[in-house]
Coordinates of C-alpha atoms in Angstrom, one line a residue:
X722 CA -6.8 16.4 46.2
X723 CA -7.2 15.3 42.3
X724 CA -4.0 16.4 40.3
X725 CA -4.8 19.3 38.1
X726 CA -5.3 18.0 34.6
X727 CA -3.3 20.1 32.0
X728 CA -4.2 20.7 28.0
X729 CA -1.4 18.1 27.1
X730 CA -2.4 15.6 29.6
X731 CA -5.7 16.0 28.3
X732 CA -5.4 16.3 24.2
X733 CA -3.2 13.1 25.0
X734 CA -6.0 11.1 27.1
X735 CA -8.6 12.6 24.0
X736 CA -6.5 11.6 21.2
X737 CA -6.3 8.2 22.5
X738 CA -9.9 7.7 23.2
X739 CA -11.2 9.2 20.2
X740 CA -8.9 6.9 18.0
X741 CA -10.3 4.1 19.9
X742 CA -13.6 4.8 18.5
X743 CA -12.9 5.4 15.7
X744 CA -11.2 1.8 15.1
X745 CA -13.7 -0.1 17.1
X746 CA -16.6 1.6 14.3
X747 CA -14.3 0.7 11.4
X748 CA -13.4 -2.8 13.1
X749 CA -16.9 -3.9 13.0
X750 CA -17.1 -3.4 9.6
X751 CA -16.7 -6.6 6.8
X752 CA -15.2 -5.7 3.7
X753 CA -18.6 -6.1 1.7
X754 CA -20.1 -3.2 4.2
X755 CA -16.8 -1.2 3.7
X756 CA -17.5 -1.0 0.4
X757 CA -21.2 -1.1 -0.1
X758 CA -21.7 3.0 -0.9
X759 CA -18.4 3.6 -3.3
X760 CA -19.6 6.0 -6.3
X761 CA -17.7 7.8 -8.7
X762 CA -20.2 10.2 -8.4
X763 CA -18.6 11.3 -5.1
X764 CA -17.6 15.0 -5.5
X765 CA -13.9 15.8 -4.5
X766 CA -12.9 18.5 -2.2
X767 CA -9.4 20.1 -1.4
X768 CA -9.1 18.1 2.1
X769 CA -11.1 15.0 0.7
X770 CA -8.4 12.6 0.0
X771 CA -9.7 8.9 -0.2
X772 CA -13.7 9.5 0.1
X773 CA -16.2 7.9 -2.1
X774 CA -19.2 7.7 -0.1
X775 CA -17.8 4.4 1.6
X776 CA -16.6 3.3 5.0
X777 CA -13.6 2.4 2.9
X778 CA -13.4 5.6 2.0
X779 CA -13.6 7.3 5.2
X780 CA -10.9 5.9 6.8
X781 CA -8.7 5.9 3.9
X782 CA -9.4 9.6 3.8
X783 CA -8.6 9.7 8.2
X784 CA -5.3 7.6 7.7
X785 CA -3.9 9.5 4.7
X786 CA -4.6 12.6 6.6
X787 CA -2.8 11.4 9.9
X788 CA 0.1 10.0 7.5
X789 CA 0.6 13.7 5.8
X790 CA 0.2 15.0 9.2
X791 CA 3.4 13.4 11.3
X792 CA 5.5 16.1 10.0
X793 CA 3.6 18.4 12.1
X794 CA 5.3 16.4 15.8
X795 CA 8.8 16.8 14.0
X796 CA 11.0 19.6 15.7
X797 CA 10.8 21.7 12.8
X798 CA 6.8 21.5 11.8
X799 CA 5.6 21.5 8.0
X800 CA 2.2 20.6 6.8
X801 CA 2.2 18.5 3.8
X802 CA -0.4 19.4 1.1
X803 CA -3.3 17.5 -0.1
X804 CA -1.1 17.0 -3.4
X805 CA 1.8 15.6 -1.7
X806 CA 0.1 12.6 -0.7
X807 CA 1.4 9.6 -2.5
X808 CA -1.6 6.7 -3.3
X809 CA 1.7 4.5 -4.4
X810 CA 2.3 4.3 -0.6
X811 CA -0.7 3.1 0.6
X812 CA -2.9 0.2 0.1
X813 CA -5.7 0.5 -2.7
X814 CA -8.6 1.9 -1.9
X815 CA -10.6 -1.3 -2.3
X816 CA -8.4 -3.3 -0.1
X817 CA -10.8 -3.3 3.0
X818 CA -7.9 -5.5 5.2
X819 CA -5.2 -2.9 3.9
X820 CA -6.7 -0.3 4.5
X821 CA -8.0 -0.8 8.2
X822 CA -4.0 -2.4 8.9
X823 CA -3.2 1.2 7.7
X824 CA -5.4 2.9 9.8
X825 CA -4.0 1.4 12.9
X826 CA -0.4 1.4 11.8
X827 CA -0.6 5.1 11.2
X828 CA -2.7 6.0 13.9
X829 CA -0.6 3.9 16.6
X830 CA 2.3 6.2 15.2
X831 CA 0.1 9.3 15.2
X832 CA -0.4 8.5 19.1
X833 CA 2.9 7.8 19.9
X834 CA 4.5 11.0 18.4
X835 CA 1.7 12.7 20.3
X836 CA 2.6 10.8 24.1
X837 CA 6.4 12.0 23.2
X838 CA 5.8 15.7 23.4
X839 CA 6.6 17.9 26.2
X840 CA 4.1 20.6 27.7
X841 CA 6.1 23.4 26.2
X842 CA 5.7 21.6 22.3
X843 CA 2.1 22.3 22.6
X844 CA 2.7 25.9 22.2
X845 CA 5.0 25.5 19.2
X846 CA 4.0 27.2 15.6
X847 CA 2.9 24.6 12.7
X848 CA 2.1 25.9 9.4
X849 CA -1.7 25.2 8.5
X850 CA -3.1 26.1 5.4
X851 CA -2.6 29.5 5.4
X852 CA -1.4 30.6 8.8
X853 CA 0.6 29.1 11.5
X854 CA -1.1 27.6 14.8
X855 CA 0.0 26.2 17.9
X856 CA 0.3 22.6 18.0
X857 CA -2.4 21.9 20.8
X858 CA -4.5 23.6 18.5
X859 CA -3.6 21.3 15.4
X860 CA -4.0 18.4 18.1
X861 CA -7.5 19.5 18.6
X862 CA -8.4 19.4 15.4
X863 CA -7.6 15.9 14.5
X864 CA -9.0 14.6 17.8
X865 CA -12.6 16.1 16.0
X866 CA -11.5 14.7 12.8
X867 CA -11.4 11.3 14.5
X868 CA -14.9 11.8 16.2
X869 CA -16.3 13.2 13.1
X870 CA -15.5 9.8 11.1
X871 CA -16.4 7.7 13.6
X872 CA -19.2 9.0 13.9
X873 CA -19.9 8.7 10.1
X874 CA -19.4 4.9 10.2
X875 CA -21.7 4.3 12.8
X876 CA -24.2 6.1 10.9
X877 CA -24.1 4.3 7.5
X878 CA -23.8 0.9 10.0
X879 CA -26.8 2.0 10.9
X880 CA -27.9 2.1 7.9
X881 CA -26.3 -1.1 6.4
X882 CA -28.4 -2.4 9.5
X883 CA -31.8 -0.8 8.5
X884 CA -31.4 -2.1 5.4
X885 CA -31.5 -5.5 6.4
X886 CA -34.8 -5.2 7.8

């Protein structure tokens, strides 16, 4: 009989994959195609930290957002704020190499604070924007967050492609 699959077991084993899409799309990616759709025209948003219409930009925005998120694993949650993130501590925004490097540092760390939790974590309060949730439910959410972007790079690669033509 298969062993029954529990919602840790499982946000761990989507976590992982999803992550691993999301870095083989931004892997396949040279810096001039990271770069091609920057504008300063891009219009900001509360949770948009990092975009600029680029695949740069995208997973600048996915790593700051994993790096101000870590504090949610901690035993004593808090949710840092799109204003507490510090561009001083991460690579520049135009720094292709950097910036993937800090993709996978921070999501390899992001992955392991997830593997360390217990069953009984998941249920645990974090503060989120304006009301607590339990933690497999914050979990959840950046497993779509993950998705979501990589799914956005393989769109404009399709389009970097197209335009070749």
């Amino acid at each position: 009989m298969p062993e029954t699959l529990t919602l840790p077991t499982y946000l761990k084993q989507r976590a992982k994959r999803n992550f691993a899409y999301l870095l083989r799309e931004a892997e396949a990616v040279s810096p001039a195609e990271a770069l091609r759709f920057v504008t300063d025209k891009w219009e900001t948003h509360r949770w948009g930290i990092g975009q600029n219409g680029s695949i740069a930009g995208i997973v600048y925005h996915v790593a700051a957002w994993k790096s101000l998120s870590l504090s949610l694993f901690e035993a004593e949650p808090r949710m840092q704020a799109t204003e507490d993130f510090d561009p001083t501590a991460a690579p520049s925004p135009n720094d292709w190499e950097g910036v993937l490097h800090w993709l996978r540092e921070v999501g390899e760390q992001w992955i392991t604070e997830l593997e360390r939790l217990e069953p009984a974590d998941f249920e645990r309060l974090c503060p989120w924007d304006t009301k607590p949730i339990p933690l497999w439910e914050f979990v959840t959410e950046f497993i779509e967050h993950d998705v979501q972007h990589a799914a956005q790079i393989e769109y404009l690669r399709q389009r970097l492609l197209a335009e070749k033509i």
